[in-house]
Amino acid sequence: MASFDNFPGFFTLHPNYLFCPMYRVSLCLLLPFLLIFATATHAQKTTAHADNDVVTYESTDAGKPYKKLLIAGFGTIPVRHFLDNLSGLLINHYTGKAVPGTYEYVGNKLAVFNNNLQAAIHKHQPDIALVIFELPEDPDTLTMKKNRDYMRWLLYPGVKYQRAVNSRRQVFSENLQAVLWEPGGDKVIWRGEIFVSGDAAKSKTFETISAKLIDEWLRLGILAGPPAVN
């Protein structure tokens, strides 16, 4: 099994804020580092992505067969509810393709992320794992850009601010990072971003994302071939 003191090359620094296997970082630094990466990446994007969309940033090894899928989710309670539903649809789909899967929520605290992910991989022994996670955010956490979030925090006093935040949270809106990788070989198969907007409690939201994620992998030839032979 992979050593989590030396996590996959997609978490390593490159001058173009891509990832180079020469410089590896510890798994415990995964999310803070990706926050920096995501900020730099989005700073260069000039067009907005559609709601409920999936975008690919990196993919390799099209057509390779796998035996068992693990989906691991990291994030706050609204993100957890969304991933609980999304993972069920993905697992049902790939189980029907003879690649059975399981889902583990690995928390929302960086301090336990490493241990929880290690434990999930040790428990389920997947040969392919999908990690979907929410980047750390400011107090509002959901729809507005950071500079506007800080303005809201300054303008809204106490209870009024929290009431406005709670009202806006009725509509779930998040950009979630996602990585598909081989734990046994520390190899990235796919890395992308999931843009979610809608009511996380309604099936249409996670059904749309599930279908788009499956279609995107099918387009790239990922998890599209025959299952691995036991």
XYZ file of C-alpha atoms in Angstrom:
230
model
C 0.000 0.000 0.000
C 1.090 3.577 -0.608
C 3.152 5.430 1.944
C 1.224 8.479 3.136
C 4.382 10.216 4.259
C 5.076 10.648 0.546
C 1.806 11.262 -1.235
C 1.201 11.228 -5.029
C 3.050 13.497 -7.415
C 0.004 15.626 -8.158
C 0.477 17.296 -4.768
C 3.999 18.467 -5.619
C 5.093 21.970 -6.549
C 5.963 23.122 -10.057
C 6.885 26.635 -11.287
C 3.629 26.747 -13.253
C 1.672 25.694 -10.155
C 1.286 22.294 -11.760
C 2.828 19.266 -10.085
C 6.241 17.740 -10.486
C 7.261 14.406 -8.911
C 10.656 15.875 -7.898
C 9.226 17.728 -4.925
C 6.692 15.793 -2.829
C 4.767 17.149 0.086
C 3.257 15.348 3.038
C -0.390 14.336 2.859
C -1.074 16.441 5.931
C -0.306 19.518 3.784
C -2.604 18.373 0.980
C -5.494 20.778 1.381
C -3.562 23.969 2.262
C -1.318 23.401 -0.733
C -4.225 22.767 -3.065
C -5.874 25.948 -1.792
C -2.861 27.875 -3.091
C -2.976 25.903 -6.347
C -6.694 26.453 -6.852
C -6.372 30.182 -6.192
C -3.632 30.480 -8.800
C -5.547 28.349 -11.286
C -8.771 30.317 -11.004
C -6.908 33.616 -11.244
C -6.012 32.700 -14.836
C -9.503 31.610 -15.870
C -11.430 34.304 -17.728
C -14.671 32.412 -18.353
C -17.123 31.111 -15.788
C -18.030 27.441 -15.659
C -21.633 26.350 -15.883
C -23.456 25.248 -12.769
C -23.339 21.508 -12.079
C -20.371 20.876 -14.309
C -17.211 18.754 -14.253
C -13.869 20.060 -15.540
C -10.754 17.962 -16.181
C -7.304 19.369 -15.395
C -5.236 16.200 -15.813
C -5.815 12.601 -16.946
C -3.676 9.535 -17.709
C -3.882 5.764 -18.230
C -7.079 5.589 -20.249
C -8.556 2.114 -20.509
C -6.741 0.569 -17.557
C -8.914 -2.013 -15.723
C -9.589 -1.892 -11.985
C -11.105 -4.226 -9.407
C -12.363 -2.035 -6.570
C -13.240 1.642 -6.132
C -13.074 3.690 -2.941
C -14.749 7.104 -2.784
C -13.513 9.302 0.073
C -15.214 12.598 0.939
C -13.818 15.519 2.949
C -15.762 18.672 3.814
C -18.334 20.472 5.919
C -21.817 19.136 6.691
C -23.506 20.445 3.484
C -20.679 18.951 1.415
C -20.958 15.681 3.320
C -24.695 15.427 2.592
C -24.038 16.048 -1.093
C -21.211 13.478 -1.259
C -23.269 10.873 0.613
C -25.808 11.045 -2.211
C -23.342 11.420 -5.082
C -21.189 8.490 -3.970
C -24.190 6.146 -3.868
C -24.986 6.853 -7.516
C -21.369 6.402 -8.610
C -20.991 3.162 -6.651
C -24.208 1.740 -8.106
C -23.074 2.602 -11.624
C -19.597 1.094 -11.363
C -20.790 -1.940 -9.418
C -22.974 -2.595 -12.461
C -19.775 -2.429 -14.520
C -18.195 -5.110 -12.273
C -16.077 -2.575 -10.365
C -17.639 -2.634 -6.872
C -17.090 0.368 -4.657
C -17.551 1.782 -1.194
C -17.738 5.253 0.344
C -16.056 6.716 3.425
C -16.470 10.208 4.848
C -13.033 11.178 6.178
C -14.010 14.279 8.142
C -13.659 18.036 7.819
C -10.550 18.660 9.946
C -7.073 18.700 8.444
C -5.702 17.164 11.641
C -7.582 13.895 11.031
C -7.644 13.802 7.234
C -4.413 11.840 6.831
C -5.241 9.197 9.447
C -8.835 8.780 8.292
C -7.867 8.382 4.647
C -5.148 5.878 5.539
C -7.640 3.910 7.620
C -10.207 3.855 4.803
C -7.669 2.583 2.294
C -6.331 -0.024 4.723
C -9.885 -1.189 5.466
C -11.173 -1.455 1.909
C -7.957 -2.163 -0.055
C -9.032 -0.406 -3.295
C -6.852 -0.348 -6.381
C -8.474 2.928 -7.467
C -9.642 5.756 -5.177
C -11.638 8.931 -5.791
C -11.033 11.672 -3.226
C -13.490 14.594 -3.356
C -12.838 17.476 -1.005
C -13.845 21.007 -0.142
C -11.083 23.576 0.059
C -10.950 25.627 3.292
C -13.086 28.758 3.052
C -13.926 31.870 5.022
C -16.989 32.036 7.359
C -19.577 32.266 4.570
C -18.152 29.191 2.769
C -20.640 29.036 -0.051
C -21.474 31.193 -3.045
C -19.739 34.564 -3.022
C -16.154 35.363 -3.890
C -13.780 35.911 -1.007
C -13.423 39.665 -1.289
C -17.219 40.020 -1.237
C -17.444 37.580 1.690
C -15.184 39.782 3.781
C -17.257 42.827 2.815
C -20.418 41.033 3.941
C -18.761 40.117 7.229
C -17.881 43.765 7.847
C -21.277 45.120 6.787
C -23.566 42.647 8.555
C -23.500 42.794 12.370
C -23.656 39.552 14.357
C -27.057 37.880 14.186
C -28.104 39.643 10.984
C -25.013 38.365 9.171
C -25.552 34.802 10.384
C -29.226 34.946 9.373
C -28.233 36.075 5.877
C -25.656 33.294 5.642
C -28.168 30.658 6.750
C -30.693 31.906 4.199
C -28.186 31.634 1.378
C -27.187 28.152 2.455
C -30.581 26.855 1.410
C -29.005 26.777 -2.051
C -25.874 24.644 -2.072
C -23.085 26.112 -4.186
C -19.549 24.770 -4.071
C -16.479 24.119 -6.173
C -15.153 20.731 -5.077
C -11.707 19.397 -5.931
C -11.523 15.765 -7.055
C -8.641 13.354 -7.614
C -8.769 9.789 -8.930
C -5.584 7.898 -8.111
C -4.011 4.494 -7.499
C -3.153 4.157 -3.780
C -0.821 1.241 -4.428
C 1.372 3.160 -6.839
C 0.804 6.779 -5.812
C -0.253 7.500 -9.387
C -2.767 10.111 -10.502
C -5.322 8.893 -13.037
C -7.508 11.974 -13.151
C -7.687 15.361 -11.449
C -10.465 17.886 -11.864
C -13.049 20.155 -10.311
C -16.770 19.729 -9.705
C -18.944 22.851 -9.866
C -22.139 22.312 -7.875
C -25.131 24.619 -7.583
C -28.593 23.633 -6.411
C -30.515 22.082 -3.562
C -28.239 19.403 -2.113
C -31.292 17.567 -0.751
C -32.878 17.171 -4.193
C -31.885 14.224 -6.332
C -31.605 16.275 -9.528
C -28.474 18.046 -8.267
C -26.378 14.993 -7.475
C -27.859 12.953 -10.347
C -26.665 15.635 -12.773
C -23.150 15.677 -11.308
C -22.969 11.874 -11.238
C -23.953 11.641 -14.904
C -21.481 14.344 -15.943
C -18.635 12.764 -13.972
C -19.323 9.340 -15.504
C -19.601 10.855 -18.990
C -16.347 12.780 -18.536
C -14.454 9.663 -17.476
C -16.036 7.710 -20.340
C -14.897 10.404 -22.768
C -11.364 10.065 -21.404
C -11.485 6.263 -21.376
C -11.203 6.087 -17.566
C -12.996 3.197 -15.822
C -14.495 2.488 -19.220
C -12.829 -0.809 -20.073
C -13.458 -4.354 -18.837
C -12.835 -4.947 -15.111
C -9.526 -6.347 -13.931
C -9.310 -10.128 -13.586
C -9.042 -11.292 -9.979
